[in-house]
Coordinates of C-alpha atoms in Angstrom, one line a residue:
Chain S
X1 CA 10.5 -2.6 6.8
X2 CA 8.3 -2.4 9.7
X3 CA 6.1 0.7 10.2
X4 CA 8.4 1.7 13.3
X5 CA 11.4 1.6 11.2
X6 CA 9.8 3.4 8.4
X7 CA 8.7 6.0 10.8
X8 CA 12.3 6.4 12.4
X9 CA 13.7 6.7 8.8
X10 CA 11.2 9.5 8.3
X11 CA 12.4 11.3 11.4
X12 CA 16.0 11.4 9.8
X13 CA 14.7 13.1 6.7
X14 CA 12.3 15.4 8.5
X15 CA 15.1 16.3 10.8
X16 CA 17.4 17.3 7.9
X17 CA 14.8 19.4 6.3
X18 CA 13.9 21.0 9.6
X19 CA 17.5 22.3 10.2
X20 CA 17.9 23.5 6.7
X21 CA 15.3 26.2 7.1
X22 CA 17.5 28.0 9.8
X23 CA 15.0 30.9 10.2
X24 CA 12.1 28.5 11.1
X25 CA 14.2 26.3 13.4
X26 CA 15.8 29.3 15.0
X27 CA 12.6 31.1 15.9
X28 CA 11.2 27.8 17.2
X29 CA 13.9 27.8 19.6
X30 CA 14.0 31.5 20.4
X31 CA 10.3 31.5 21.3
X32 CA 10.3 29.9 24.5
X33 CA 13.5 31.3 25.8
X34 CA 12.5 34.7 24.8
X35 CA 9.3 34.3 26.8
X36 CA 11.2 33.0 29.6
X37 CA 13.4 36.1 29.7
X38 CA 10.5 38.5 29.2
X39 CA 8.2 37.1 31.7
X40 CA 10.8 36.6 34.5
X41 CA 12.3 40.1 33.9
X42 CA 8.8 41.9 33.9
X43 CA 7.0 40.1 36.5
X44 CA 10.2 40.3 38.5
X45 CA 11.9 37.8 40.7
X46 CA 9.2 37.6 43.4
X47 CA 7.2 34.7 44.5
X48 CA 3.8 33.3 43.2
X49 CA 1.1 31.1 44.7
X50 CA 0.1 28.0 43.0
X51 CA -3.7 27.6 42.9
X52 CA -5.0 25.0 45.3
X53 CA -1.8 24.8 47.3
X54 CA -0.2 26.9 49.8
X55 CA 3.1 26.8 48.2
X56 CA 5.0 29.9 47.4
X57 CA 7.4 29.4 44.7
X58 CA 10.0 31.8 43.0
X59 CA 8.5 33.3 40.0
X60 CA 11.6 32.4 37.9
X61 CA 11.3 28.7 38.6
X62 CA 7.4 29.2 37.9
X63 CA 8.4 30.1 34.4
X64 CA 11.0 27.6 33.9
X65 CA 8.2 24.9 34.3
X66 CA 5.6 27.1 32.2
X67 CA 8.1 27.5 29.4
X68 CA 8.7 23.7 29.4
X69 CA 5.2 23.1 29.0
X70 CA 5.2 26.0 26.4
X71 CA 7.9 24.6 24.4
X72 CA 6.2 21.1 24.0
X73 CA 3.0 22.8 23.0
X74 CA 4.9 25.0 20.4
X75 CA 6.7 22.1 18.9
X76 CA 4.0 19.3 19.0
X77 CA 0.9 21.5 18.6
X78 CA 1.4 24.8 16.9
X79 CA 4.6 23.9 14.7
X80 CA 3.3 20.5 13.7
X81 CA -0.2 21.8 12.9
X82 CA 1.1 24.8 10.8
X83 CA 3.9 22.6 9.0
X84 CA 1.8 19.7 8.3
X85 CA -1.0 22.1 6.8
X86 CA 1.9 23.7 4.6
X87 CA 3.0 20.4 3.5
X88 CA -0.6 19.4 2.6
X89 CA -1.2 22.5 0.6
X90 CA 2.4 22.1 -1.2
X91 CA 1.2 18.6 -2.5
X92 CA 3.9 17.0 -0.5
X93 CA 1.6 14.8 1.7
X94 CA -0.3 13.7 -1.6
X95 CA 3.0 12.8 -3.1
X96 CA 3.8 10.7 -0.1
X97 CA 0.3 9.1 -0.1
X98 CA 1.1 7.8 -3.7
X99 CA 3.9 5.6 -2.3
X100 CA 3.7 2.3 -0.3
X101 CA 4.6 4.2 2.8
X102 CA 1.9 3.6 5.4
X103 CA 0.4 6.7 6.4
X104 CA 0.8 6.0 10.0
X105 CA 4.5 5.6 9.6
X106 CA 4.7 9.0 7.9
X107 CA 2.8 10.8 10.6
X108 CA 4.4 8.8 13.5
X109 CA 7.8 10.1 12.0
X110 CA 6.6 13.7 12.2
X111 CA 5.2 13.3 15.7
X112 CA 8.5 11.7 16.9
X113 CA 10.5 14.7 15.3
X114 CA 8.3 17.3 16.9
X115 CA 8.7 15.5 20.2
X116 CA 12.4 15.4 19.8
X117 CA 12.4 19.2 19.0
X118 CA 10.1 19.9 22.1
X119 CA 12.2 17.8 24.5
X120 CA 15.4 19.7 23.2
X121 CA 13.7 22.9 23.9
X122 CA 12.6 21.9 27.5
X123 CA 16.2 20.7 28.0
X124 CA 17.4 24.2 27.0
X125 CA 14.7 26.1 29.0
X126 CA 15.7 23.9 32.1
X127 CA 19.4 24.5 31.5
X128 CA 18.9 28.2 31.1
X129 CA 16.7 28.4 34.2
X130 CA 19.3 26.5 36.3
X131 CA 22.1 28.7 35.1
X132 CA 20.3 32.1 35.2
X133 CA 17.7 31.7 37.8
X134 CA 19.0 29.0 39.9
X135 CA 15.7 26.9 39.2
X136 CA 15.6 23.4 40.7
X137 CA 16.0 20.5 38.2
X138 CA 13.9 17.2 38.6
X139 CA 15.8 14.3 39.8
X140 CA 15.1 10.6 40.8
X141 CA 11.4 9.8 40.8
X142 CA 10.4 13.2 39.9
X143 CA 12.5 13.0 36.8
X144 CA 10.9 9.8 35.8
X145 CA 7.5 11.0 36.2
X146 CA 8.7 14.3 34.3
X147 CA 9.7 12.1 31.5
X148 CA 6.6 10.4 31.3
X149 CA 4.5 13.7 31.4
X150 CA 6.7 15.0 28.5
X151 CA 6.0 12.1 26.4
X152 CA 2.2 12.0 27.2
X153 CA 2.1 15.9 26.5
X154 CA 4.0 15.6 23.4
X155 CA 1.9 12.8 22.0
X156 CA -1.4 14.3 23.3
X157 CA -0.7 17.7 21.7
X158 CA 0.6 16.1 18.6
X159 CA -2.8 14.2 18.1
X160 CA -4.7 17.5 18.6
X161 CA -2.4 19.1 16.0
X162 CA -3.2 16.5 13.5
X163 CA -6.9 16.8 14.3
X164 CA -6.8 20.7 13.9
X165 CA -5.4 20.6 10.4
X166 CA -8.8 19.1 9.4
X167 CA -10.5 22.4 10.2
X168 CA -7.8 24.6 8.4
X169 CA -8.8 25.4 5.0
X170 CA -5.4 26.4 3.7
X171 CA -1.9 27.1 4.6
X172 CA -2.3 30.8 4.7
X173 CA -5.1 30.5 7.4
X174 CA -3.0 28.0 9.4
X175 CA -1.0 30.4 11.6
X176 CA -4.1 32.2 12.5
X177 CA -6.5 29.3 13.4
X178 CA -3.8 27.4 15.2
X179 CA -2.8 30.3 17.3
X180 CA -6.4 31.3 17.9
X181 CA -7.2 27.8 19.2
X182 CA -4.1 27.7 21.6
X183 CA -3.2 31.2 22.6
X184 CA -6.3 32.0 24.8
X185 CA -5.6 28.6 26.7
X186 CA -2.0 29.5 27.2
X187 CA -3.1 32.6 29.1
X188 CA -5.8 30.9 31.0
X189 CA -3.9 27.9 31.9
X190 CA -0.7 29.2 33.9
X191 CA 1.7 29.2 31.0
X192 CA 2.0 33.0 30.5
X193 CA 0.5 34.3 33.7
X194 CA 0.2 32.8 37.2
X195 CA -3.4 32.4 38.2
X196 CA -2.7 33.2 41.9
X197 CA -4.4 31.4 44.9
X198 CA -8.0 31.9 43.8
X199 CA -8.5 32.3 40.2
X200 CA -11.9 33.2 38.8
X201 CA -14.3 30.3 38.6
X202 CA -14.7 30.3 34.9
X203 CA -11.0 30.3 34.6
X204 CA -10.8 27.4 36.8
X205 CA -13.3 25.6 34.8
X206 CA -11.5 26.3 31.3
X207 CA -8.4 24.9 33.1
X208 CA -10.1 21.8 34.3
X209 CA -11.7 21.0 30.8
X210 CA -9.0 21.7 28.2
X211 CA -5.6 19.9 28.3
X212 CA -3.2 22.7 28.6
X213 CA -3.5 23.5 32.4
X214 CA -3.3 19.8 33.1
X215 CA 0.0 19.8 31.4
X216 CA 1.2 23.0 33.1
X217 CA 0.4 21.4 36.3
X218 CA 2.2 18.3 35.7
X219 CA 5.1 20.2 34.6
X220 CA 5.0 22.2 37.9
X221 CA 5.1 19.1 39.8
X222 CA 8.6 18.3 38.3
X223 CA 10.1 21.7 38.8
X224 CA 8.2 23.2 41.8
X225 CA 7.7 20.3 44.1
X226 CA 3.9 20.7 43.9
X227 CA 1.9 17.5 44.0
X228 CA 1.9 15.2 41.1
X229 CA -1.4 13.7 40.0
X230 CA -1.8 10.9 37.3
X231 CA -5.2 12.2 36.5
X232 CA -3.6 15.2 34.9
X233 CA -1.8 12.7 32.5
X234 CA -5.1 10.9 32.0
X235 CA -6.9 13.9 30.9
X236 CA -4.1 14.9 28.6
X237 CA -4.0 11.3 27.1
X238 CA -7.7 11.5 26.6
X239 CA -7.7 14.7 24.5
X240 CA -4.5 13.4 22.6
X241 CA -6.6 10.1 21.9
X242 CA -9.5 12.1 20.8
X243 CA -7.6 14.1 18.6
X244 CA -6.0 11.1 16.9
X245 CA -9.7 9.6 16.3
X246 CA -10.8 12.9 14.7
X247 CA -7.7 12.9 12.6
X248 CA -8.1 9.3 11.5
X249 CA -11.5 10.3 10.3
X250 CA -11.0 13.9 8.8
X251 CA -7.3 14.4 8.3
X252 CA -6.7 15.1 4.6
X253 CA -3.8 14.3 2.6
X254 CA -4.7 16.8 -0.3
X255 CA -5.1 20.5 -0.4
X256 CA -8.8 21.4 0.5
X257 CA -10.5 22.8 -2.5
Chain U
X1 CA 0.8 -7.3 -26.6
X2 CA 0.5 -9.1 -23.5
X3 CA -1.9 -8.9 -20.6
X4 CA -3.8 -5.9 -19.6
X5 CA -2.3 -3.6 -17.3
X6 CA -5.5 -1.4 -16.8
X7 CA -9.0 -2.2 -17.6
X8 CA -11.9 0.0 -16.9
X9 CA -15.4 -0.6 -17.7
X10 CA -18.3 1.6 -17.4
X11 CA -16.6 4.3 -15.0
X12 CA -18.6 6.9 -13.6
X13 CA -17.7 9.7 -11.1
X14 CA -20.2 12.4 -9.8
X15 CA -19.4 15.3 -7.6
X16 CA -22.7 16.2 -6.3
X17 CA -25.0 16.9 -9.3
X18 CA -21.9 17.1 -11.6
X19 CA -20.9 14.0 -13.6
X20 CA -17.3 14.4 -14.3
X21 CA -16.8 11.0 -15.8
X22 CA -19.8 9.5 -17.5
X23 CA -19.3 5.7 -18.0
X24 CA -15.9 5.3 -19.9
X25 CA -14.4 2.2 -20.9
X26 CA -10.5 1.6 -21.7
X27 CA -7.7 -0.7 -21.4
X28 CA -4.0 -0.4 -21.4
X29 CA -1.9 -3.3 -22.5
X30 CA 1.3 -4.1 -20.7
X31 CA 4.3 -2.4 -22.3
X32 CA 2.1 0.1 -24.2
X33 CA 2.2 3.8 -23.9
X34 CA -1.4 5.0 -23.6
X35 CA -2.3 8.6 -23.8
X36 CA -5.6 10.0 -22.4
X37 CA -6.1 13.2 -24.4
X38 CA -8.8 16.0 -23.6
X39 CA -9.3 19.6 -22.8
X40 CA -9.0 20.8 -19.2
X41 CA -11.9 19.8 -17.1
X42 CA -12.8 16.9 -19.6
X43 CA -12.4 14.4 -16.7
X44 CA -8.8 13.1 -17.4
X45 CA -7.3 13.9 -13.9
X46 CA -10.4 12.5 -12.2
X47 CA -10.0 9.2 -14.3
X48 CA -6.2 8.9 -13.6
X49 CA -6.8 9.7 -9.9
X50 CA -9.4 7.0 -9.7
X51 CA -7.0 4.4 -11.2
X52 CA -4.2 5.7 -8.8
X53 CA -6.6 4.9 -5.7
X54 CA -6.7 8.6 -4.8
X55 CA -10.4 9.0 -5.5
X56 CA -13.4 6.8 -5.1
X57 CA -15.5 6.0 -8.1
X58 CA -19.3 6.3 -8.2
X59 CA -19.7 3.3 -10.5
X60 CA -17.9 0.9 -12.9
X61 CA -15.3 -1.5 -12.7
X62 CA -11.6 -0.7 -12.4
X63 CA -8.7 -3.0 -12.6
X64 CA -4.9 -1.8 -12.2
X65 CA -2.4 -4.7 -12.5
X66 CA -5.1 -7.0 -11.8
X67 CA -6.4 -5.3 -8.5
X68 CA -9.1 -2.9 -7.8
X69 CA -7.4 0.5 -6.6
X70 CA -10.4 1.2 -4.4
X71 CA -9.6 -2.0 -2.3
X72 CA -6.0 -2.6 -2.6
X73 CA -4.3 0.8 -2.8
X74 CA -1.6 0.2 -0.6
X75 CA -0.5 -3.0 -2.4
X76 CA -0.8 -1.2 -5.8
X77 CA 1.4 1.6 -4.7
X78 CA 4.2 -0.8 -4.3
X79 CA 3.9 -1.6 -7.9
X80 CA 3.2 1.6 -9.9
X81 CA 4.7 5.1 -9.9
X82 CA 2.9 8.3 -10.0
X83 CA 3.5 11.8 -11.3
X84 CA 0.7 14.0 -10.4
X85 CA -0.2 17.3 -11.8
X86 CA 0.5 19.5 -8.7
X87 CA 2.5 17.8 -6.1
X88 CA 5.5 18.9 -4.2
X89 CA 8.5 17.5 -2.5
X90 CA 10.2 18.9 0.5
X91 CA 12.1 21.9 -0.7
X92 CA 14.9 21.7 1.8
X93 CA 16.1 18.0 0.9
X94 CA 18.7 17.6 -2.1
X95 CA 17.6 15.7 -5.3
X96 CA 19.7 12.7 -3.9
X97 CA 18.2 12.8 -0.5
X98 CA 14.8 13.1 -2.0
X99 CA 15.3 10.0 -4.2
X100 CA 16.9 8.0 -1.5
X101 CA 13.9 8.8 0.9
X102 CA 11.3 7.6 -1.6
X103 CA 13.5 4.5 -2.5
X104 CA 13.3 3.4 1.0
X105 CA 9.6 3.0 0.6
X106 CA 9.9 0.0 -1.8
X107 CA 11.2 -3.6 -1.4
X108 CA 13.2 -3.6 -4.7
X109 CA 14.1 0.1 -5.5
X110 CA 16.3 1.2 -8.6
X111 CA 19.7 2.4 -7.6
X112 CA 19.3 6.1 -6.6
X113 CA 22.0 7.4 -8.9
X114 CA 20.8 5.5 -11.9
X115 CA 17.2 7.1 -11.5
X116 CA 18.9 10.5 -11.3
X117 CA 20.9 9.8 -14.4
X118 CA 17.8 8.5 -16.2
X119 CA 15.9 11.9 -15.8
X120 CA 19.1 14.0 -16.5
X121 CA 19.6 15.4 -13.1
X122 CA 23.0 13.9 -12.3
X123 CA 24.6 17.4 -12.2
X124 CA 22.2 18.5 -9.7
X125 CA 22.1 15.7 -7.3
X126 CA 23.4 17.6 -4.4
X127 CA 21.3 20.7 -5.2
X128 CA 18.3 21.4 -2.9
X129 CA 14.9 20.9 -4.4
X130 CA 14.2 24.6 -3.7
X131 CA 16.9 25.5 -6.1
X132 CA 15.7 23.5 -9.1
X133 CA 13.8 25.3 -12.1
X134 CA 10.3 24.2 -12.7
X135 CA 11.4 21.6 -15.5
X136 CA 14.0 20.1 -13.2
X137 CA 11.5 19.7 -10.4
X138 CA 9.2 18.1 -12.8
X139 CA 12.0 15.5 -13.8
X140 CA 12.6 15.1 -10.2
X141 CA 8.8 14.0 -10.0
X142 CA 9.5 11.5 -12.8
X143 CA 12.6 10.3 -10.9
X144 CA 10.5 9.7 -7.8
X145 CA 7.9 7.7 -9.8
X146 CA 10.7 5.5 -11.0
X147 CA 12.4 5.2 -7.5
X148 CA 10.5 1.9 -6.7
X149 CA 11.1 0.4 -10.2
X150 CA 7.4 0.3 -11.0
X151 CA 5.9 -1.7 -13.8
X152 CA 3.5 0.8 -14.7
X153 CA 3.6 4.7 -14.4
X154 CA 1.1 7.4 -14.4
X155 CA 2.1 10.6 -15.9
X156 CA -0.6 13.3 -15.5
X157 CA 0.4 16.1 -17.9
X158 CA 4.1 15.5 -17.3
X159 CA 5.3 18.4 -19.6
X160 CA 2.9 21.2 -18.7
X161 CA 4.8 24.2 -18.3
X162 CA 8.0 23.0 -19.9
X163 CA 10.0 24.9 -22.5
X164 CA 10.3 23.0 -25.9
X165 CA 13.6 21.6 -25.2
X166 CA 12.7 20.5 -21.8
X167 CA 9.6 18.7 -23.3
X168 CA 11.9 16.8 -25.9
X169 CA 14.1 15.8 -23.0
X170 CA 11.1 14.6 -21.1
X171 CA 9.9 12.6 -24.1
X172 CA 13.1 10.9 -24.5
X173 CA 12.7 9.9 -20.8
X174 CA 9.5 8.3 -21.5
X175 CA 10.8 6.8 -24.6
X176 CA 13.6 5.3 -22.4
X177 CA 11.0 3.9 -20.1
X178 CA 9.2 1.9 -22.7
X179 CA 12.5 0.6 -23.8
X180 CA 12.9 -0.9 -20.4
X181 CA 9.4 -2.5 -20.6
X182 CA 7.4 -0.1 -18.5
X183 CA 3.7 0.5 -19.3
X184 CA 2.8 4.1 -19.2
X185 CA -0.5 5.8 -18.7
X186 CA -0.1 9.3 -19.8
X187 CA -2.8 12.2 -19.9
X188 CA -1.9 15.3 -22.0
X189 CA -3.5 18.0 -23.9
X190 CA -0.6 18.4 -26.4
X191 CA -1.2 16.6 -29.6
X192 CA 2.4 16.3 -30.6
X193 CA 3.2 14.7 -27.4
X194 CA 0.5 12.0 -27.7
X195 CA 1.7 11.6 -31.4
X196 CA 5.2 11.1 -30.5
X197 CA 4.8 8.9 -27.4
X198 CA 1.8 6.9 -27.5
X199 CA 1.0 3.5 -29.1
X200 CA -2.7 4.3 -28.5
X201 CA -4.8 7.3 -27.6
X202 CA -8.4 7.8 -26.4
X203 CA -9.9 11.2 -26.4
X204 CA -12.1 12.2 -23.6
X205 CA -14.5 15.1 -24.0
X206 CA -17.0 16.3 -21.4
X207 CA -16.6 12.9 -19.4
X208 CA -17.0 10.8 -22.3
X209 CA -14.5 8.8 -24.8
X210 CA -15.2 10.2 -28.1
X211 CA -12.4 8.1 -30.1
X212 CA -9.9 5.7 -29.4
X213 CA -7.1 4.1 -31.4
X214 CA -3.6 4.4 -32.6
X215 CA -2.7 8.2 -33.1
X216 CA -2.0 7.7 -36.9
X217 CA -5.5 6.2 -37.6
X218 CA -7.6 8.0 -34.9
X219 CA -11.1 8.5 -35.7
X220 CA -10.4 7.6 -39.4
X221 CA -7.6 10.1 -39.7
X222 CA -5.7 7.9 -42.3
X223 CA -8.9 7.6 -44.6
X224 CA -9.6 11.3 -44.5
X225 CA -9.0 13.3 -47.6
X226 CA -5.5 14.4 -48.3
X227 CA -5.1 18.1 -48.9
X228 CA -3.0 19.6 -51.7
X229 CA -2.0 23.2 -51.7
X230 CA 0.1 25.2 -53.9
X231 CA 0.7 28.7 -55.4
X232 CA 0.9 29.6 -59.1
X233 CA 4.0 31.7 -60.0
X234 CA 3.3 35.1 -61.5
X235 CA 2.3 35.1 -65.1
X236 CA 1.2 31.4 -65.1
X237 CA -1.6 30.5 -67.5
X238 CA -4.8 29.9 -65.8
X239 CA -5.4 26.3 -64.3
X240 CA -7.6 23.9 -65.6
X241 CA -11.1 23.6 -64.4
X242 CA -10.4 20.6 -61.9
X243 CA -7.7 22.6 -60.1
X244 CA -9.4 25.7 -59.5
X245 CA -10.1 26.4 -55.9
X246 CA -8.3 29.4 -54.7
X247 CA -8.1 30.0 -51.0
X248 CA -7.7 33.4 -49.1
X249 CA -3.9 33.9 -49.3
X250 CA -3.6 33.4 -53.1
X251 CA -3.1 29.6 -52.8
X252 CA -5.1 27.0 -54.4
X253 CA -6.2 24.1 -52.4
X254 CA -7.9 20.7 -53.3
X255 CA -8.9 17.6 -51.5
X256 CA -7.8 14.3 -53.2
X257 CA -9.2 10.9 -52.8
X258 CA -6.4 9.5 -54.5
X259 CA -3.6 11.9 -54.2
X260 CA -1.2 9.9 -56.1
X261 CA -3.3 10.3 -59.3
X262 CA -4.4 13.9 -58.4
X263 CA -0.7 14.9 -57.9
X264 CA 0.2 13.4 -61.1
X265 CA -2.4 15.2 -63.1
X266 CA -1.4 18.5 -61.4
X267 CA 2.3 18.2 -61.9
X268 CA 1.9 16.9 -65.4
X269 CA 0.0 20.0 -66.2
X270 CA 2.6 22.0 -64.8
X271 CA 5.5 20.5 -66.2
X272 CA 4.0 20.7 -69.8
X273 CA 3.8 24.3 -69.2
X274 CA 7.2 24.6 -67.6
X275 CA 5.6 25.9 -64.6
X276 CA 7.0 25.3 -61.0
X277 CA 4.4 25.4 -58.3
X278 CA 5.3 27.5 -55.3
X279 CA 4.8 26.1 -51.8
X280 CA 3.5 22.7 -53.0
X281 CA 2.2 21.0 -49.9
X282 CA 0.3 17.6 -49.5
X283 CA -0.9 17.0 -46.0
X284 CA -3.2 14.6 -44.0
X285 CA -5.2 16.1 -41.2
X286 CA -3.2 16.3 -38.3
X287 CA -4.0 14.5 -34.8
X288 CA -4.7 18.2 -33.7
X289 CA -7.2 18.7 -36.5
X290 CA -9.0 15.5 -35.5
X291 CA -8.9 16.4 -31.9
X292 CA -10.5 19.8 -32.4
X293 CA -13.2 18.2 -34.6
X294 CA -13.9 15.5 -31.8
X295 CA -13.8 17.8 -28.9
X296 CA -15.7 20.7 -30.8
X297 CA -13.0 23.0 -30.2
X298 CA -14.3 23.3 -26.7
X299 CA -12.2 25.7 -24.4
X300 CA -10.6 24.2 -21.4
X301 CA -12.1 25.2 -18.2
X302 CA -10.4 24.3 -14.9

């Protein structure tokens, strides 16, 4: 079998196992929706300004875009990194490593599964936003760019997820380290809080350097009609590629001693 | 015996300043059950993980099924099966799904149901892995190792943590494997396991092989003096000079170079006086006696 077919086969088994842990699967899906509800409720149904534009957009639609970005990041970065670390520490990865399954096929399978979960989450967020907040849904060329954004984002964050497992010493530390690496960026990158017209210079700088805001901005383009820039996707892809290269070098298939 | 399944020459492995394996030689013929015996921390797992391609070696030559595992790991994984000491499988898949998943990695797998039956998990085939007992999970490990119908199996302490009946079952599984022509490389620190399963054993201690051979003749075990033990019934006349060697619990013990003759003399003496010895017992040193001697009774540390 080719690596691609082996990877797809692996998706099937990963998916089976995923849904048989209803608590984990349930919360994965509950998180973005819960945040969408909370943020929209607390921060009201007013309007917010997108940095670098003169556009005023409804707060609720803003959060549909943000939570779509958050969904992909949760599934492809946070969950993937934590889950792979747990599997590593449980010796599951070492066992797989003792078979002829190419390591790339296994990891690709995991990434594809995370992407599917992320996309499903985005669809749910968008549908919920449409029904509850009358958010606009991307169509036509915007939809195509949106799809590319999703895929580049999912792959990019998955690459980073595999990379960060290398510095996670054990499964117990995984949630703390992974969340520490992503939560501040979620706050500084227009995911949780709109930055307003003139964000502080250092906040703007953080947004430009790290991949999260580039992803959020690309998602906003799909939902809010803000300008879409391919450069955002290039930055995302570069981060993902960097992550993959680091993972290729430092990823561990065995528990760290 | 046929070709060599495994050939190791001068294998060394250092972790920093610590030399875990200090230049060992060993070989395993095809169709043989070979056991590497040793206390915890003696270098067993390091050695077997080098053979499996998990670890690099510091020096020496290693051939597994004619290939160097450091260079052809992926190729070799198609042809051997592994039971590692502490590995896991996805807890949310069932036994059958797990075997199906692993079978799919191989070109010519054994039928999943047959493998499940071979390890005695047929009744549990639709049970989730998380619901299996420790012994059952270990059997699942063996089933996974067999999924690809490998010619060679590595079993790293396959029965550690088993209750006695589970161990017996596991032994039968390994015996079944040899009956279908598999080569088995086993590590264990249970002497009875090695005695029961292995054609040949090597004892590793502090990173060195200290003895190697069939379990019955290991380290000249077969040539060691037999031990005769017995008790005298109450009121028996005192023993002749040559039989007198009382040990702590009131028994007498003697070492016999020629146990046939010694026993004859001893029982002749008893019959003449119409005495029946109590608890008469003739033993050879067990594999465990030899092992304790070889490894200096060293306590495991790991």
